[in-house]
């Protein structure tokens, strides 16, 4: 059984994770029909300090794209994109870059660099800290988090500056995000998936980003714009219903996995 280590989300909220890359990986696993369990991951214990990570045949792998590539090479059930033409595979790489190297950092900016966004992100980070900390550390978190979270935020703001998005004013960043979303709506052009009636790996990337943008508690002009795009909303809802609301056992985590989310 594959174990996916993730951030998670507070109980009672109907979303898989605070991270678009975790949502991407879990959605791809469901598209592939590969069963998996989930556990709260501790970043300092993961390869390269990143989540998601996955334990596969005793090997602990990091990074959603590298995990997917490993499974495509070793698991016959994996969605492999063999139905795409060489041109479509090149287009999928370009779309993935738009999603994961551009639109992601625009959402990142909204959560970490905008005061209102960080105020909404703070309780989600505190929830993750309470689940990932060692038992003896949890009573200390109310004292430590007010000191630690601003320090973490400064590091993330520096990351946004070095990447480039953090150098712009909020309204400029929103305009960039709206332009990217409009391009993605045009690329969909009413199709079921980005390249027709069959899902591709890049569909998991797009769904992960759209889900965290549309469904997470970060209201603002970018979320409003995304929710006003009928093609993107229909695409998101179609994938959510097909892969996250499917009654097929192979496409969902086990009841035991749900319990593990609170570990």
Coordinates of C-alpha atoms in Angstrom, one line a residue, residues 9-259:
X9 CA -7.0 20.2 6.7
X10 CA -9.0 20.9 9.8
X11 CA -11.8 18.4 10.5
X12 CA -15.2 19.2 9.1
X13 CA -13.9 21.0 6.0
X14 CA -14.6 19.2 2.7
X15 CA -11.2 19.5 1.0
X16 CA -8.3 17.1 0.9
X17 CA -5.4 19.3 1.9
X18 CA -4.0 22.9 2.3
X19 CA -1.5 22.2 -0.5
X20 CA -2.3 22.2 -4.2
X21 CA 0.5 19.7 -4.8
X22 CA -1.0 17.2 -2.3
X23 CA -4.4 17.6 -4.0
X24 CA -2.7 17.0 -7.3
X25 CA -1.0 13.8 -6.2
X26 CA -4.0 12.3 -4.6
X27 CA -6.2 13.2 -7.6
X28 CA -3.7 11.6 -9.9
X29 CA -3.7 8.4 -7.8
X30 CA -7.5 8.3 -8.0
X31 CA -7.4 8.9 -11.7
X32 CA -5.0 5.9 -11.9
X33 CA -7.1 3.7 -9.6
X34 CA -4.2 3.2 -7.3
X35 CA -5.2 2.7 -3.6
X36 CA -3.3 4.7 -1.0
X37 CA -3.4 5.7 2.7
X38 CA -2.6 9.1 4.1
X39 CA -0.8 10.3 7.2
X40 CA 0.1 13.7 8.5
X41 CA 3.7 14.3 7.4
X42 CA 6.4 16.0 9.4
X43 CA 8.4 18.1 6.9
X44 CA 11.7 17.8 8.7
X45 CA 11.5 14.1 8.4
X46 CA 10.7 14.1 4.7
X47 CA 13.3 14.0 1.8
X48 CA 14.3 17.6 0.9
X49 CA 11.9 18.8 3.6
X50 CA 8.9 18.9 1.3
X51 CA 5.3 17.6 1.3
X52 CA 3.7 15.6 -0.3
X53 CA 6.0 12.6 0.1
X54 CA 5.1 9.0 -0.5
X55 CA 6.4 5.7 0.8
X56 CA 6.3 3.2 -2.0
X57 CA 7.8 -0.3 -1.6
X58 CA 9.7 0.9 1.4
X59 CA 11.2 3.9 -0.4
X60 CA 10.4 7.4 0.7
X61 CA 10.0 9.8 -2.2
X62 CA 9.4 13.5 -2.3
X63 CA 7.8 15.9 -4.8
X64 CA 4.5 15.2 -6.5
X65 CA 6.0 15.1 -10.0
X66 CA 8.8 12.8 -9.1
X67 CA 6.4 10.5 -7.2
X68 CA 4.1 10.4 -10.3
X69 CA 7.0 9.7 -12.6
X70 CA 8.2 6.8 -10.4
X71 CA 4.8 5.2 -10.4
X72 CA 4.5 5.7 -14.2
X73 CA 7.7 3.8 -14.6
X74 CA 7.0 1.0 -12.1
X75 CA 3.2 0.6 -11.6
X76 CA 1.2 -0.8 -14.6
X77 CA -2.0 0.9 -13.2
X78 CA -0.5 4.4 -13.5
X79 CA -2.0 7.0 -15.8
X80 CA 0.9 7.4 -18.3
X81 CA -0.3 9.9 -20.9
X82 CA 0.4 7.5 -23.7
X83 CA -2.8 8.6 -25.4
X84 CA -1.3 12.0 -26.0
X85 CA 0.6 12.8 -29.2
X86 CA 4.1 14.2 -29.0
X87 CA 2.7 17.7 -29.6
X88 CA 0.1 17.3 -26.9
X89 CA 2.8 16.1 -24.4
X90 CA 4.8 19.2 -25.2
X91 CA 1.7 21.4 -24.7
X92 CA 1.0 19.6 -21.4
X93 CA 4.5 20.4 -20.2
X94 CA 3.9 24.1 -21.1
X95 CA 0.5 24.1 -19.3
X96 CA 2.0 22.5 -16.3
X97 CA 4.6 25.2 -16.1
X98 CA 1.9 27.9 -16.3
X99 CA 0.1 26.2 -13.4
X100 CA 2.9 25.2 -11.1
X101 CA 5.6 27.8 -11.9
X102 CA 3.3 30.8 -12.3
X103 CA -0.2 30.5 -11.0
X104 CA 1.0 28.6 -7.9
X105 CA 3.2 31.5 -6.9
X106 CA 0.4 34.0 -7.4
X107 CA -1.7 32.0 -4.9
X108 CA 1.4 31.6 -2.7
X109 CA 1.7 35.4 -2.7
X110 CA -1.9 35.8 -1.7
X111 CA -1.5 33.5 1.3
X112 CA 1.9 34.7 2.6
X113 CA 2.5 38.2 1.4
X114 CA -1.0 39.8 1.8
X115 CA -1.9 40.5 5.4
X116 CA -5.5 39.4 5.1
X117 CA -4.5 36.2 3.3
X118 CA -2.0 35.4 6.0
X119 CA -4.5 36.0 8.7
X120 CA -6.7 33.4 7.1
X121 CA -3.8 31.0 6.6
X122 CA -2.6 31.2 10.2
X123 CA -5.2 28.9 11.7
X124 CA -4.6 26.3 9.0
X125 CA -0.9 26.4 9.7
X126 CA -1.6 26.1 13.5
X127 CA -3.8 23.1 12.8
X128 CA -1.0 21.4 10.8
X129 CA 1.5 22.2 13.5
X130 CA -0.7 20.6 16.2
X131 CA -1.0 17.4 14.2
X132 CA 2.6 17.2 13.1
X133 CA 4.3 18.1 16.4
X134 CA 5.5 15.5 18.8
X135 CA 3.1 14.9 21.7
X136 CA 5.3 16.6 24.2
X137 CA 5.5 19.7 22.0
X138 CA 1.8 20.2 21.5
X139 CA 1.1 21.9 24.9
X140 CA 3.8 24.5 24.0
X141 CA 2.4 25.4 20.7
X142 CA 0.1 28.3 21.9
X143 CA 3.3 29.9 23.3
X144 CA 5.6 29.1 20.4
X145 CA 3.4 29.7 17.3
X146 CA 3.0 33.5 17.8
X147 CA 6.8 33.7 17.7
X148 CA 7.4 31.1 15.0
X149 CA 4.7 31.9 12.4
X150 CA 5.9 35.5 11.7
X151 CA 9.5 34.1 11.2
X152 CA 8.2 31.5 8.8
X153 CA 6.2 34.1 7.0
X154 CA 9.3 36.3 6.5
X155 CA 11.1 33.4 5.0
X156 CA 8.2 32.8 2.6
X157 CA 8.0 36.4 1.6
X158 CA 11.7 36.4 0.9
X159 CA 11.1 33.3 -1.3
X160 CA 8.3 35.1 -3.2
X161 CA 10.7 38.1 -3.7
X162 CA 13.5 35.9 -5.0
X163 CA 11.1 34.0 -7.3
X164 CA 9.9 37.4 -8.6
X165 CA 6.2 37.5 -7.9
X166 CA 6.8 39.2 -4.5
X167 CA 8.3 42.2 -6.2
X168 CA 4.9 43.4 -7.5
X169 CA 2.0 45.2 -6.0
X170 CA -1.1 43.1 -5.0
X171 CA -3.3 44.4 -7.8
X172 CA -0.6 43.6 -10.3
X173 CA -0.3 40.0 -9.0
X174 CA -4.1 39.6 -9.2
X175 CA -4.0 40.8 -12.8
X176 CA -1.4 38.2 -13.6
X177 CA -3.5 35.5 -12.0
X178 CA -6.6 36.5 -13.9
X179 CA -4.7 36.4 -17.2
X180 CA -3.5 32.9 -16.4
X181 CA -6.9 31.7 -15.5
X182 CA -8.4 33.2 -18.7
X183 CA -5.7 31.3 -20.7
X184 CA -6.6 28.1 -19.0
X185 CA -10.3 28.5 -19.7
X186 CA -9.5 29.1 -23.4
X187 CA -7.3 26.0 -23.4
X188 CA -10.2 23.9 -21.9
X189 CA -12.6 25.1 -24.7
X190 CA -15.5 23.2 -23.2
X191 CA -13.7 19.8 -23.2
X192 CA -14.1 17.2 -20.5
X193 CA -10.4 17.3 -19.8
X194 CA -7.6 19.4 -21.2
X195 CA -6.9 17.0 -24.1
X196 CA -10.3 15.6 -24.7
X197 CA -12.4 12.9 -23.0
X198 CA -9.5 11.1 -21.2
X199 CA -7.6 12.6 -18.2
X200 CA -3.9 13.3 -18.4
X201 CA -1.4 14.0 -15.6
X202 CA -1.6 17.7 -16.2
X203 CA -5.3 17.5 -15.4
X204 CA -4.4 16.6 -11.8
X205 CA -2.1 19.6 -11.7
X206 CA -4.8 21.9 -12.9
X207 CA -7.4 20.5 -10.6
X208 CA -5.1 20.8 -7.6
X209 CA -4.5 24.5 -8.2
X210 CA -8.1 25.3 -9.1
X211 CA -9.4 23.4 -6.0
X212 CA -7.2 25.3 -3.5
X213 CA -8.0 28.6 -5.3
X214 CA -11.7 28.1 -5.5
X215 CA -12.6 26.1 -2.3
X216 CA -10.1 27.3 0.3
X217 CA -11.0 30.2 2.6
X218 CA -9.1 32.9 0.8
X219 CA -11.8 35.3 -0.5
X220 CA -10.6 38.1 -2.8
X221 CA -10.5 39.3 -6.4
X222 CA -8.6 36.3 -7.7
X223 CA -10.9 33.7 -6.1
X224 CA -13.9 35.8 -7.3
X225 CA -12.5 35.8 -10.8
X226 CA -11.9 32.0 -10.8
X227 CA -15.5 31.4 -9.6
X228 CA -16.8 33.6 -12.3
X229 CA -15.3 31.5 -15.1
X230 CA -18.0 28.9 -15.9
X231 CA -15.6 26.6 -17.9
X232 CA -13.2 26.4 -15.0
X233 CA -15.9 25.9 -12.4
X234 CA -17.5 23.1 -14.4
X235 CA -14.2 21.4 -15.0
X236 CA -13.3 21.5 -11.3
X237 CA -16.8 20.2 -10.3
X238 CA -16.7 17.4 -12.9
X239 CA -13.3 16.1 -11.6
X240 CA -14.4 16.5 -7.9
X241 CA -17.5 14.4 -8.5
X242 CA -15.8 11.8 -10.6
X243 CA -12.8 11.1 -8.5
X244 CA -13.5 12.4 -5.0
X245 CA -17.2 11.5 -4.8
X246 CA -16.9 8.2 -6.7
X247 CA -18.3 5.1 -4.8
X248 CA -15.5 3.0 -6.4
X249 CA -13.3 1.8 -3.5
X250 CA -10.2 1.8 -5.7
X251 CA -10.5 5.6 -6.1
X252 CA -10.7 6.6 -2.5
X253 CA -8.7 6.1 0.6
X254 CA -9.7 3.6 3.2
X255 CA -11.6 4.3 6.4
X256 CA -8.3 3.6 8.2
X257 CA -6.6 6.3 6.2
X258 CA -9.3 8.8 7.3
X259 CA -8.4 8.0 10.9

